[in-house]
mmCIF file of C-alpha atoms and ligand atoms in Angstrom:
data_model
loop_
_atom_site.group_PDB
_atom_site.id
_atom_site.type_symbol
_atom_site.label_atom_id
_atom_site.label_comp_id
_atom_site.label_asym_id
_atom_site.label_seq_id
_atom_site.Cartn_x
_atom_site.Cartn_y
_atom_site.Cartn_z
ATOM 1 C CA UNK A 180 27.204 38.751 -23.759
ATOM 2 C CA UNK A 181 27.282 38.825 -27.950
ATOM 3 C CA UNK A 182 27.978 42.372 -29.246
ATOM 4 C CA UNK A 183 24.579 44.114 -30.287
ATOM 5 C CA UNK A 184 25.358 45.587 -33.691
ATOM 6 C CA UNK A 185 22.212 47.148 -34.498
ATOM 7 C CA UNK A 186 19.493 48.599 -32.341
ATOM 8 C CA UNK A 187 15.898 49.519 -33.601
ATOM 9 C CA UNK A 188 14.519 52.715 -31.449
ATOM 10 C CA UNK A 189 10.834 53.901 -30.987
ATOM 11 C CA UNK A 190 12.076 57.502 -31.360
ATOM 12 C CA UNK A 191 9.523 60.375 -30.653
ATOM 13 C CA UNK A 192 11.523 63.352 -31.648
ATOM 14 C CA UNK A 193 11.918 64.752 -28.203
ATOM 15 C CA UNK A 194 14.689 65.342 -25.913
ATOM 16 C CA UNK A 195 14.469 62.184 -24.215
ATOM 17 C CA UNK A 196 14.741 59.829 -27.349
ATOM 18 C CA UNK A 197 17.118 62.243 -29.104
ATOM 19 C CA UNK A 198 19.650 61.649 -26.417
ATOM 20 C CA UNK A 199 18.937 58.161 -26.346
ATOM 21 C CA UNK A 200 20.372 57.954 -29.927
ATOM 22 C CA UNK A 201 23.782 59.237 -28.967
ATOM 23 C CA UNK A 202 23.704 57.329 -25.947
ATOM 24 C CA UNK A 203 23.131 54.100 -27.673
ATOM 25 C CA UNK A 204 25.912 54.922 -29.987
ATOM 26 C CA UNK A 205 28.353 55.559 -27.598
ATOM 27 C CA UNK A 206 27.445 52.917 -25.150
ATOM 28 C CA UNK A 207 26.839 49.888 -27.339
ATOM 29 C CA UNK A 208 29.091 51.020 -30.359
ATOM 30 C CA UNK A 209 25.761 50.249 -32.356
ATOM 31 C CA UNK A 210 24.197 51.600 -35.325
ATOM 32 C CA UNK A 211 20.649 52.964 -34.320
ATOM 33 C CA UNK A 212 17.385 52.552 -36.623
ATOM 34 C CA UNK A 213 14.943 55.219 -35.420
ATOM 35 C CA UNK A 214 11.422 54.787 -35.934
ATOM 36 C CA UNK A 215 8.888 57.382 -35.707
ATOM 37 C CA UNK A 216 5.265 56.682 -35.493
ATOM 38 C CA UNK A 217 2.770 58.949 -36.724
ATOM 39 C CA UNK A 218 -0.381 58.306 -34.607
ATOM 40 C CA UNK A 219 -1.860 61.246 -35.442
ATOM 41 C CA UNK A 220 -0.247 63.812 -33.176
ATOM 42 C CA UNK A 221 0.704 67.092 -34.271
ATOM 43 C CA UNK A 222 4.324 67.084 -35.652
ATOM 44 C CA UNK A 223 6.718 67.959 -38.407
ATOM 45 C CA UNK A 224 7.583 64.641 -39.687
ATOM 46 C CA UNK A 225 10.340 65.625 -41.942
ATOM 47 C CA UNK A 226 11.784 68.185 -39.407
ATOM 48 C CA UNK A 227 11.859 65.014 -36.773
ATOM 49 C CA UNK A 228 13.485 62.837 -39.491
ATOM 50 C CA UNK A 229 16.116 64.831 -40.099
ATOM 51 C CA UNK A 230 16.389 65.610 -36.584
ATOM 52 C CA UNK A 231 16.982 61.818 -35.777
ATOM 53 C CA UNK A 232 19.909 61.735 -38.667
ATOM 54 C CA UNK A 233 21.455 64.607 -37.403
ATOM 55 C CA UNK A 234 21.684 63.167 -34.012
ATOM 56 C CA UNK A 235 23.280 59.859 -35.235
ATOM 57 C CA UNK A 236 20.621 57.543 -36.246
ATOM 58 C CA UNK A 237 22.037 55.505 -39.196
ATOM 59 C CA UNK A 238 18.340 54.984 -41.063
ATOM 60 C CA UNK A 239 14.856 56.768 -39.957
ATOM 61 C CA UNK A 240 11.422 55.301 -40.683
ATOM 62 C CA UNK A 241 8.588 57.555 -40.307
ATOM 63 C CA UNK A 242 5.673 55.342 -40.143
ATOM 64 C CA UNK A 243 1.863 56.359 -40.626
ATOM 65 C CA UNK A 244 0.247 54.087 -38.307
ATOM 66 C CA UNK A 245 -3.125 56.192 -37.962
ATOM 67 C CA UNK A 246 -5.460 53.834 -39.399
ATOM 68 C CA UNK A 247 -4.249 50.771 -38.286
ATOM 69 C CA UNK A 248 -4.258 52.398 -34.585
ATOM 70 C CA UNK A 249 -7.896 53.454 -35.105
ATOM 71 C CA UNK A 250 -8.967 49.875 -36.673
ATOM 72 C CA UNK A 251 -7.180 47.592 -34.764
ATOM 73 C CA UNK A 252 -6.705 49.228 -31.431
ATOM 74 C CA UNK A 253 -9.203 51.778 -30.738
ATOM 75 C CA UNK A 254 -12.042 50.250 -32.210
ATOM 76 C CA UNK A 255 -11.738 46.679 -30.135
ATOM 77 C CA UNK A 256 -11.075 48.854 -27.203
ATOM 78 C CA UNK A 257 -14.460 51.016 -27.952
ATOM 79 C CA UNK A 258 -16.615 47.834 -28.745
ATOM 80 C CA UNK A 259 -15.499 46.688 -25.248
ATOM 81 C CA UNK A 260 -16.274 49.979 -23.531
ATOM 82 C CA UNK A 261 -12.862 49.736 -21.935
ATOM 83 C CA UNK A 262 -12.400 52.632 -19.646
ATOM 84 C CA UNK A 263 -9.747 52.401 -16.954
ATOM 85 C CA UNK A 264 -10.556 53.075 -13.519
ATOM 86 C CA UNK A 265 -13.856 54.570 -14.734
ATOM 87 C CA UNK A 266 -12.459 57.614 -16.376
ATOM 88 C CA UNK A 267 -9.321 56.885 -18.396
ATOM 89 C CA UNK A 268 -9.812 56.052 -22.281
ATOM 90 C CA UNK A 269 -6.358 54.408 -22.428
ATOM 91 C CA UNK A 270 -5.133 57.012 -25.293
ATOM 92 C CA UNK A 271 -1.335 55.877 -24.552
ATOM 93 C CA UNK A 272 -1.883 52.325 -23.232
ATOM 94 C CA UNK A 273 -3.521 51.447 -27.042
ATOM 95 C CA UNK A 274 -0.609 53.209 -28.817
ATOM 96 C CA UNK A 275 2.428 51.269 -27.152
ATOM 97 C CA UNK A 276 1.707 47.744 -28.394
ATOM 98 C CA UNK A 277 1.173 49.216 -32.163
ATOM 99 C CA UNK A 278 4.322 51.270 -32.012
ATOM 100 C CA UNK A 279 6.273 48.214 -30.499
ATOM 101 C CA UNK A 280 4.783 45.802 -32.845
ATOM 102 C CA UNK A 281 6.104 48.176 -35.966
ATOM 103 C CA UNK A 282 9.426 48.421 -34.289
ATOM 104 C CA UNK A 283 9.829 44.473 -34.105
ATOM 105 C CA UNK A 284 9.011 44.310 -37.835
ATOM 106 C CA UNK A 285 11.651 47.029 -38.612
ATOM 107 C CA UNK A 286 14.247 45.262 -36.131
ATOM 108 C CA UNK A 287 13.618 42.180 -38.128
ATOM 109 C CA UNK A 288 13.828 43.759 -41.763
ATOM 110 C CA UNK A 289 17.223 45.464 -40.723
ATOM 111 C CA UNK A 290 18.573 42.696 -38.881
ATOM 112 C CA UNK A 291 18.899 44.449 -35.439
ATOM 113 C CA UNK A 292 19.490 42.171 -32.470
ATOM 114 C CA UNK A 293 17.848 44.715 -29.755
ATOM 115 C CA UNK A 294 14.937 47.017 -29.397
ATOM 116 C CA UNK A 295 15.223 50.051 -27.321
ATOM 117 C CA UNK A 296 12.604 52.691 -26.275
ATOM 118 C CA UNK A 297 12.650 55.936 -24.232
ATOM 119 C CA UNK A 298 10.307 55.239 -21.470
ATOM 120 C CA UNK A 299 11.353 55.683 -17.981
ATOM 121 C CA UNK A 300 11.863 52.970 -15.131
ATOM 122 C CA UNK A 301 8.705 54.353 -13.151
ATOM 123 C CA UNK A 302 5.876 54.478 -15.550
ATOM 124 C CA UNK A 303 3.739 52.103 -17.484
ATOM 125 C CA UNK A 304 4.823 52.657 -20.823
ATOM 126 C CA UNK A 305 8.078 50.469 -20.461
ATOM 127 C CA UNK A 306 5.907 47.341 -19.463
ATOM 128 C CA UNK A 307 3.715 47.901 -22.499
ATOM 129 C CA UNK A 308 6.776 48.395 -24.932
ATOM 130 C CA UNK A 309 8.632 45.328 -23.403
ATOM 131 C CA UNK A 310 5.539 42.887 -23.046
ATOM 132 C CA UNK A 311 4.879 43.516 -26.643
ATOM 133 C CA UNK A 312 8.625 43.053 -27.284
ATOM 134 C CA UNK A 313 8.751 39.703 -25.396
ATOM 135 C CA UNK A 314 5.712 38.092 -26.838
ATOM 136 C CA UNK A 315 6.568 39.087 -30.634
ATOM 137 C CA UNK A 316 10.289 38.962 -30.630
ATOM 138 C CA UNK A 317 11.553 36.869 -27.493
ATOM 139 C CA UNK A 318 14.901 36.258 -29.481
ATOM 140 C CA UNK A 319 15.559 40.308 -29.256
ATOM 141 C CA UNK A 320 17.318 41.935 -26.576
ATOM 142 C CA UNK A 321 15.749 45.055 -24.905
ATOM 143 C CA UNK A 322 17.590 48.118 -24.014
ATOM 144 C CA UNK A 323 15.784 50.725 -21.571
ATOM 145 C CA UNK A 324 18.304 53.407 -21.347
ATOM 146 C CA UNK A 325 16.457 55.128 -18.419
ATOM 147 C CA UNK A 326 17.146 51.920 -16.166
ATOM 148 C CA UNK A 327 20.775 52.085 -17.417
ATOM 149 C CA UNK A 328 22.109 55.272 -17.598
ATOM 150 C CA UNK A 329 23.387 57.847 -14.736
ATOM 151 C CA UNK A 330 20.993 60.663 -15.991
ATOM 152 C CA UNK A 331 18.478 61.428 -13.317
ATOM 153 C CA UNK A 332 16.342 64.365 -14.650
ATOM 154 C CA UNK A 333 15.646 66.634 -16.955
ATOM 155 C CA UNK A 334 18.729 68.811 -16.263
ATOM 156 C CA UNK A 335 21.113 65.993 -16.619
ATOM 157 C CA UNK A 336 19.762 65.206 -20.092
ATOM 158 C CA UNK A 337 19.879 68.802 -21.155
ATOM 159 C CA UNK A 338 23.635 68.925 -19.804
ATOM 160 C CA UNK A 339 24.146 65.826 -21.847
ATOM 161 C CA UNK A 340 22.545 67.277 -24.796
ATOM 162 C CA UNK A 341 24.695 70.465 -24.949
ATOM 163 C CA UNK A 342 27.879 68.375 -24.139
ATOM 164 C CA UNK A 343 27.348 66.195 -26.966
ATOM 165 C CA UNK A 344 26.081 68.925 -29.492
ATOM 166 C CA UNK A 345 22.458 67.647 -29.548
ATOM 167 C CA UNK A 346 20.180 70.678 -30.378
ATOM 168 C CA UNK A 347 17.660 71.515 -27.945
ATOM 169 C CA UNK A 348 14.136 72.742 -29.015
ATOM 170 C CA UNK A 349 12.518 75.536 -27.234
ATOM 171 C CA UNK A 350 9.421 73.147 -26.354
ATOM 172 C CA UNK A 351 12.046 70.988 -24.615
ATOM 173 C CA UNK A 352 11.632 73.301 -21.688
ATOM 174 C CA UNK A 353 8.010 72.132 -21.423
ATOM 175 C CA UNK A 354 6.739 72.208 -17.760
ATOM 176 C CA UNK A 355 4.660 68.553 -18.472
ATOM 177 C CA UNK A 356 5.219 65.112 -19.800
ATOM 178 C CA UNK A 357 2.722 65.216 -22.621
ATOM 179 C CA UNK A 358 1.716 62.472 -24.866
ATOM 180 C CA UNK A 359 -0.700 62.954 -27.985
ATOM 181 C CA UNK A 360 -2.099 61.004 -30.575
ATOM 182 C CA UNK A 361 -5.380 61.009 -32.623
ATOM 183 C CA UNK A 362 -7.709 59.453 -29.806
ATOM 184 C CA UNK A 363 -6.146 61.654 -26.720
ATOM 185 C CA UNK A 364 -3.461 64.008 -25.012
ATOM 186 C CA UNK A 365 -2.081 63.222 -21.620
ATOM 187 C CA UNK A 366 -0.348 65.303 -19.191
ATOM 188 C CA UNK A 367 1.716 64.212 -16.307
ATOM 189 C CA UNK A 368 4.259 65.882 -14.180
ATOM 190 C CA UNK A 369 5.141 69.322 -13.233
ATOM 191 C CA UNK A 370 2.657 71.393 -11.316
ATOM 192 C CA UNK A 371 0.266 68.428 -11.935
ATOM 193 C CA UNK A 372 2.143 66.309 -9.519
ATOM 194 C CA UNK A 373 0.399 67.943 -6.763
ATOM 195 C CA UNK A 374 -3.093 66.553 -6.894
ATOM 196 C CA UNK A 375 -4.552 69.318 -5.146
ATOM 197 C CA UNK A 376 -3.456 72.044 -7.894
ATOM 198 C CA UNK A 377 -5.903 72.686 -10.774
ATOM 199 C CA UNK A 378 -4.350 72.392 -14.263
ATOM 200 C CA UNK A 379 -3.430 75.693 -16.110
ATOM 201 C CA UNK A 380 -5.855 76.300 -18.515
ATOM 202 C CA UNK A 381 -2.996 77.168 -21.311
ATOM 203 C CA UNK A 382 -2.127 73.381 -20.980
ATOM 204 C CA UNK A 383 -4.768 72.066 -22.940
ATOM 205 C CA UNK A 384 -4.373 71.157 -26.643
ATOM 206 C CA UNK A 385 -7.372 69.674 -27.951
ATOM 207 C CA UNK A 386 -10.390 71.376 -25.945
ATOM 208 C CA UNK A 387 -11.573 74.507 -24.773
ATOM 209 C CA UNK A 388 -12.639 74.961 -21.102
ATOM 210 C CA UNK A 389 -16.454 74.699 -20.600
ATOM 211 C CA UNK A 390 -16.652 78.478 -19.756
ATOM 212 C CA UNK A 391 -15.282 79.254 -23.480
ATOM 213 C CA UNK A 392 -17.583 76.987 -25.397
ATOM 214 C CA UNK A 393 -20.296 78.598 -27.227
ATOM 215 C CA UNK A 394 -23.743 79.543 -25.606
ATOM 216 C CA UNK A 395 -25.328 77.650 -28.207
ATOM 217 C CA UNK A 396 -25.535 73.752 -27.981
ATOM 218 C CA UNK A 397 -24.225 71.711 -31.150
ATOM 219 C CA UNK A 398 -26.015 68.610 -32.148
ATOM 220 C CA UNK A 399 -24.377 65.739 -33.607
ATOM 221 C CA UNK A 400 -25.530 62.188 -34.870
ATOM 222 C CA UNK A 401 -23.301 59.142 -34.930
ATOM 223 C CA UNK A 402 -23.934 56.392 -36.903
ATOM 224 C CA UNK A 403 -22.364 52.701 -36.137
ATOM 225 C CA UNK A 404 -22.292 49.340 -37.538
ATOM 226 C CA UNK A 405 -21.496 46.289 -35.637
ATOM 227 C CA UNK A 406 -20.390 48.458 -32.785
ATOM 228 C CA UNK A 407 -17.945 50.632 -35.465
ATOM 229 C CA UNK A 408 -18.470 53.985 -35.973
ATOM 230 C CA UNK A 409 -19.226 55.062 -39.578
ATOM 231 C CA UNK A 410 -21.072 58.213 -40.094
ATOM 232 C CA UNK A 411 -21.127 61.674 -38.424
ATOM 233 C CA UNK A 412 -24.303 63.745 -39.406
ATOM 234 C CA UNK A 413 -25.003 60.914 -42.173
ATOM 235 C CA UNK A 414 -21.579 61.699 -43.532
ATOM 236 C CA UNK A 415 -19.443 58.706 -44.226
ATOM 237 C CA UNK A 416 -16.040 59.264 -42.858
ATOM 238 C CA UNK A 417 -12.701 57.177 -42.941
ATOM 239 C CA UNK A 418 -11.854 56.311 -39.526
ATOM 240 C CA UNK A 419 -9.116 58.526 -39.184
ATOM 241 C CA UNK A 420 -11.223 61.801 -40.673
ATOM 242 C CA UNK A 421 -14.077 60.591 -38.299
ATOM 243 C CA UNK A 422 -12.073 60.712 -35.369
ATOM 244 C CA UNK A 423 -10.389 64.162 -36.057
ATOM 245 C CA UNK A 424 -13.834 65.412 -37.266
ATOM 246 C CA UNK A 425 -15.371 64.692 -33.661
ATOM 247 C CA UNK A 426 -12.536 65.855 -31.959
ATOM 248 C CA UNK A 427 -13.071 69.248 -33.427
ATOM 249 C CA UNK A 428 -16.782 69.438 -32.580
ATOM 250 C CA UNK A 429 -16.209 67.912 -29.058
ATOM 251 C CA UNK A 430 -13.245 69.918 -28.156
ATOM 252 C CA UNK A 431 -14.702 72.951 -29.063
ATOM 253 C CA UNK A 432 -17.379 72.340 -26.726
ATOM 254 C CA UNK A 433 -15.137 71.539 -24.136
ATOM 255 C CA UNK A 434 -16.034 67.777 -23.892
ATOM 256 C CA UNK A 435 -13.586 65.074 -23.004
ATOM 257 C CA UNK A 436 -11.356 66.354 -20.161
ATOM 258 C CA UNK A 437 -10.662 63.900 -17.322
ATOM 259 C CA UNK A 438 -8.553 64.405 -14.365
ATOM 260 C CA UNK A 439 -7.624 61.566 -12.299
ATOM 261 C CA UNK A 440 -5.381 59.906 -9.912
ATOM 262 C CA UNK A 441 -4.698 56.536 -11.189
ATOM 263 C CA UNK A 442 -3.128 53.232 -10.083
ATOM 264 C CA UNK A 443 0.120 52.692 -12.356
ATOM 265 C CA UNK A 444 0.882 49.100 -12.562
ATOM 266 C CA UNK A 445 4.232 49.567 -11.090
ATOM 267 C CA UNK A 446 2.665 50.431 -7.802
ATOM 268 C CA UNK A 447 2.406 54.311 -7.205
ATOM 269 C CA UNK A 448 -0.578 56.519 -7.870
ATOM 270 C CA UNK A 449 0.170 59.184 -10.366
ATOM 271 C CA UNK A 450 -1.916 62.217 -11.128
ATOM 272 C CA UNK A 451 -2.984 62.535 -14.920
ATOM 273 C CA UNK A 452 -5.176 64.804 -16.856
ATOM 274 C CA UNK A 453 -6.334 63.713 -20.409
ATOM 275 C CA UNK A 454 -8.373 65.141 -23.052
ATOM 276 C CA UNK A 455 -10.406 62.628 -25.395
ATOM 277 C CA UNK A 456 -12.782 64.674 -26.851
ATOM 278 C CA UNK A 457 -14.120 62.635 -30.035
ATOM 279 C CA UNK A 458 -13.310 59.616 -28.147
ATOM 280 C CA UNK A 459 -15.792 60.462 -25.277
ATOM 281 C CA UNK A 460 -18.522 61.140 -27.791
ATOM 282 C CA UNK A 461 -17.919 57.747 -29.083
ATOM 283 C CA UNK A 462 -17.958 55.893 -25.992
ATOM 284 C CA UNK A 463 -21.094 57.621 -24.702
ATOM 285 C CA UNK A 464 -22.663 57.137 -28.402
ATOM 286 C CA UNK A 465 -21.765 53.172 -28.195
ATOM 287 C CA UNK A 466 -22.830 52.529 -24.817
ATOM 288 C CA UNK A 467 -25.980 54.139 -25.675
ATOM 289 C CA UNK A 468 -26.564 51.812 -28.742
ATOM 290 C CA UNK A 469 -25.955 48.822 -26.811
ATOM 291 C CA UNK A 470 -28.558 49.561 -24.357
ATOM 292 C CA UNK A 471 -31.056 49.672 -27.391
ATOM 293 C CA UNK A 472 -29.878 46.733 -28.915
ATOM 294 C CA UNK A 473 -28.164 44.011 -26.647
ATOM 295 C CA UNK A 474 -30.372 41.844 -24.608
ATOM 296 C CA UNK A 475 -30.376 42.217 -20.638
ATOM 297 C CA UNK A 476 -28.330 39.374 -19.937
ATOM 298 C CA UNK A 477 -25.464 40.035 -22.735
ATOM 299 C CA UNK A 478 -25.261 43.494 -21.761
ATOM 300 C CA UNK A 479 -24.939 43.027 -18.034
ATOM 301 C CA UNK A 480 -22.300 40.205 -18.659
ATOM 302 C CA UNK A 481 -20.356 42.620 -20.897
ATOM 303 C CA UNK A 482 -20.399 45.245 -18.303
ATOM 304 C CA UNK A 483 -18.337 42.886 -16.251
ATOM 305 C CA UNK A 484 -15.846 42.311 -18.610
ATOM 306 C CA UNK A 485 -15.192 45.975 -19.628
ATOM 307 C CA UNK A 486 -13.065 46.821 -16.392
ATOM 308 C CA UNK A 487 -11.316 43.558 -16.933
ATOM 309 C CA UNK A 488 -10.513 44.557 -20.725
ATOM 310 C CA UNK A 489 -9.511 48.016 -19.761
ATOM 311 C CA UNK A 490 -7.042 46.941 -17.147
ATOM 312 C CA UNK A 491 -5.541 44.300 -19.504
ATOM 313 C CA UNK A 492 -4.946 47.282 -22.030
ATOM 314 C CA UNK A 493 -3.595 49.391 -19.079
ATOM 315 C CA UNK A 494 -1.087 46.696 -18.120
ATOM 316 C CA UNK A 495 0.378 46.149 -21.605
ATOM 317 C CA UNK A 496 -1.225 42.928 -22.218
ATOM 318 C CA UNK A 497 -2.671 43.610 -25.493
ATOM 319 C CA UNK A 498 -1.066 40.825 -27.213
ATOM 320 C CA UNK A 499 -2.465 38.115 -24.839
ATOM 321 C CA UNK A 500 -4.531 35.037 -25.311
ATOM 322 C CA UNK A 501 -7.185 36.875 -23.046
ATOM 323 C CA UNK A 502 -7.586 39.752 -25.176
ATOM 324 C CA UNK A 503 -8.263 37.569 -27.973
ATOM 325 C CA UNK A 504 -10.734 35.698 -26.159
ATOM 326 C CA UNK A 505 -12.298 38.987 -24.944
ATOM 327 C CA UNK A 506 -12.637 39.999 -28.619
ATOM 328 C CA UNK A 507 -14.002 36.897 -29.627
ATOM 329 C CA UNK A 508 -16.774 37.451 -27.106
ATOM 330 C CA UNK A 509 -17.089 41.354 -27.849
ATOM 331 C CA UNK A 510 -17.312 40.590 -31.531
ATOM 332 C CA UNK A 511 -20.430 38.162 -31.233
ATOM 333 C CA UNK A 512 -22.191 40.856 -29.007
ATOM 334 C CA UNK A 513 -21.571 43.500 -31.517
ATOM 335 C CA UNK A 514 -23.459 41.967 -34.607
ATOM 336 C CA UNK A 515 -26.570 43.997 -33.943
ATOM 337 C CA UNK A 516 -25.058 47.169 -32.423
ATOM 338 C CA UNK A 517 -26.063 49.031 -35.589
ATOM 339 C CA UNK A 518 -27.903 52.357 -35.710
ATOM 340 C CA UNK A 519 -27.373 55.879 -34.623
ATOM 341 C CA UNK A 520 -27.347 57.864 -31.629
ATOM 342 C CA UNK A 521 -28.092 61.722 -31.484
ATOM 343 C CA UNK A 522 -26.034 63.887 -28.812
ATOM 344 C CA UNK A 523 -26.289 67.366 -27.804
ATOM 345 C CA UNK A 524 -22.873 68.985 -26.842
ATOM 346 C CA UNK A 525 -23.041 72.107 -24.481
ATOM 347 C CA UNK A 526 -20.371 73.565 -22.330
ATOM 348 C CA UNK A 527 -18.468 70.374 -21.389
ATOM 349 C CA UNK A 528 -21.263 67.934 -21.359
ATOM 350 C CA UNK A 529 -22.665 65.538 -23.668
ATOM 351 C CA UNK A 530 -26.114 64.787 -23.579
ATOM 352 C CA UNK A 531 -27.990 61.985 -25.367
ATOM 353 C CA UNK A 532 -30.964 63.094 -26.864
ATOM 354 C CA UNK A 533 -32.215 60.162 -29.229
ATOM 355 C CA UNK A 534 -31.256 56.558 -30.531
ATOM 356 C CA UNK A 535 -32.287 54.411 -33.312
ATOM 357 C CA UNK A 536 -31.580 50.980 -34.618
ATOM 358 C CA UNK A 537 -33.045 48.709 -37.112
ATOM 359 C CA UNK A 538 -32.407 46.010 -34.248
ATOM 360 C CA UNK A 539 -33.699 47.669 -31.522
ATOM 361 C CA UNK A 540 -35.080 45.592 -28.923
ATOM 362 C CA UNK A 541 -37.018 48.507 -27.270
ATOM 363 C CA UNK A 542 -40.957 48.011 -27.683
ATOM 364 C CA UNK A 543 -43.332 50.837 -27.222
ATOM 365 C CA UNK A 544 -46.109 48.489 -26.927
ATOM 366 C CA UNK A 545 -44.542 46.499 -23.975
ATOM 367 C CA UNK A 546 -43.079 49.520 -22.292
ATOM 368 C CA UNK A 547 -46.177 51.809 -22.215
ATOM 369 C CA UNK A 548 -48.107 53.123 -19.371
ATOM 370 C CA UNK A 549 -50.958 53.293 -21.743
ATOM 371 C CA UNK A 550 -53.324 50.686 -22.086
ATOM 372 C CA UNK A 551 -51.656 47.650 -24.240
ATOM 373 C CA UNK A 552 -52.591 44.249 -25.677
ATOM 374 C CA UNK A 553 -49.443 42.387 -25.341
ATOM 375 C CA UNK A 554 -48.587 42.280 -21.738
ATOM 376 C CA UNK A 555 -50.784 40.893 -19.225
ATOM 377 C CA UNK A 556 -50.330 42.455 -15.853
ATOM 378 C CA UNK A 557 -51.981 39.345 -14.344
ATOM 379 C CA UNK A 558 -48.836 37.427 -15.187
ATOM 380 C CA UNK A 559 -46.712 39.550 -12.776
ATOM 381 C CA UNK A 560 -48.422 38.184 -9.792
ATOM 382 C CA UNK A 561 -47.116 34.415 -10.140
ATOM 383 C CA UNK A 562 -43.557 35.841 -11.478
ATOM 384 C CA UNK A 563 -43.402 37.845 -8.110
ATOM 385 C CA UNK A 564 -44.455 35.042 -6.135
ATOM 386 C CA UNK A 565 -41.794 32.590 -7.557
ATOM 387 C CA UNK A 566 -38.936 35.281 -7.863
ATOM 388 C CA UNK A 567 -39.832 36.310 -4.240
ATOM 389 C CA UNK A 568 -39.716 32.494 -2.777
ATOM 390 C CA UNK A 569 -36.423 32.585 -1.470
ATOM 391 C CA UNK A 570 -37.025 35.738 0.475
ATOM 392 C CA UNK A 571 -40.453 34.785 1.672
ATOM 393 C CA UNK A 572 -38.867 31.396 3.550
ATOM 394 C CA UNK A 573 -36.209 33.717 4.846
ATOM 395 C CA UNK A 574 -38.609 36.411 6.111
ATOM 396 C CA UNK A 575 -40.640 33.741 7.903
ATOM 397 C CA UNK A 576 -37.269 32.219 9.589
ATOM 398 C CA UNK A 577 -36.139 35.789 10.600
ATOM 399 C CA UNK A 578 -39.733 36.294 11.997
ATOM 400 C CA UNK A 579 -39.600 33.103 14.072
ATOM 401 C CA UNK A 580 -36.004 33.579 15.613
ATOM 402 C CA UNK A 581 -37.242 37.207 16.438
ATOM 403 C CA UNK A 582 -40.049 36.003 18.638
ATOM 404 C CA UNK A 583 -37.745 33.026 20.179
ATOM 405 C CA UNK A 584 -35.640 36.058 21.703
HETATM 406 N N1 LIG B 805 -0.631 57.694 -17.322
HETATM 407 C C1 LIG B 805 -1.159 57.289 -18.498
HETATM 408 C C2 LIG B 805 -1.014 55.786 -18.939
HETATM 409 O O1 LIG B 805 -0.192 55.021 -18.051
HETATM 410 C C3 LIG B 805 -0.341 58.203 -19.406
HETATM 411 C C4 LIG B 805 1.201 57.860 -19.589
HETATM 412 C C5 LIG B 805 1.682 59.048 -20.536
HETATM 413 N N2 LIG B 805 2.964 58.585 -20.967
HETATM 414 C C6 LIG B 805 3.794 59.519 -21.292
HETATM 415 N N3 LIG B 805 4.999 58.915 -21.563
HETATM 416 N N4 LIG B 805 3.524 60.729 -21.104
HETATM 417 O O2 LIG B 805 -1.314 55.451 -19.924
#
């Protein structure tokens, strides 16, 4: 095997990837280029950067990927109403291909011949990173330390860190595996591994519990253009600002928490808790506007592909022909998904109270229970006769058979 001179590593600043910097240098005698992705999580970037250098990285990139994350990853998923297993808005799954893509570019820029990540051998994230590596840069080697080294637990890692003089932050003793970005925070592991145990209230970072939410409801209006959120209460906001703003409003009303047992791609079920406050509002508002503006056939067909689209993201197939094909379809459906939706937020609930669009297909004169001039009720008889013809024929046969017995 040819020697690896330089490795590009997706670095988070946590204990795992810090240990990995040192381990890669020791085991591969390679230079490590560390990339930290800013996806909107709360971090002290310069501290992370200096930590990476101190731990042994020869070059460190801090990449602000927030806008790209929203526009090129979150919004396509939103337009498709992607929701994994009817609950999970895919915050982690959407971030991985973007991190991996940027890492590949950095590897190329620096003539690195391998890519490394800190995902364990038991989860989905390794698959998402590596499928992206494979499709974008099949020539690069992949190093997944968790699948190679002998460290088996957090304790092992801490011992390794101490032995190698890697400083350990206080937060390193954290009782959960947390993944945070602009779209969501996810929690797994620790006491959550018991699916009967309820999460500790102190765990949540983006939302209050419904009990702690204000006693008065908050109203919010979200405006979308071609399926993309543009304004909140008539105020135009940048993509990043818009999500941050909605996170605050929804979080303070206790909205966007989900607790689920999900099926991982690698086979096991796992219990996860998520907070996606702003995303929950956007998901509901977008769907509502589609109800108003899409014709029935398109709406129903689109509902069939949503779970498939979500599964594809979950399984790491973002950079795949099927996703591009779905996007082409979805984009055509979004041409008239323009308008606004009014929501009432109250103690963990997001209640739709009104919707409006210049392209509305809703016609009050057709739907009304009052007298109308556009719909002839007599037409319904012929329609029902023909629509029900197969059932009439079947009904006759069943009646005849019943008599035979
Ligand atoms: N189970 C979720 C997913 O597969 C969240 C994963 C969180 N990842 C993490 N490294 N803590 O998308």
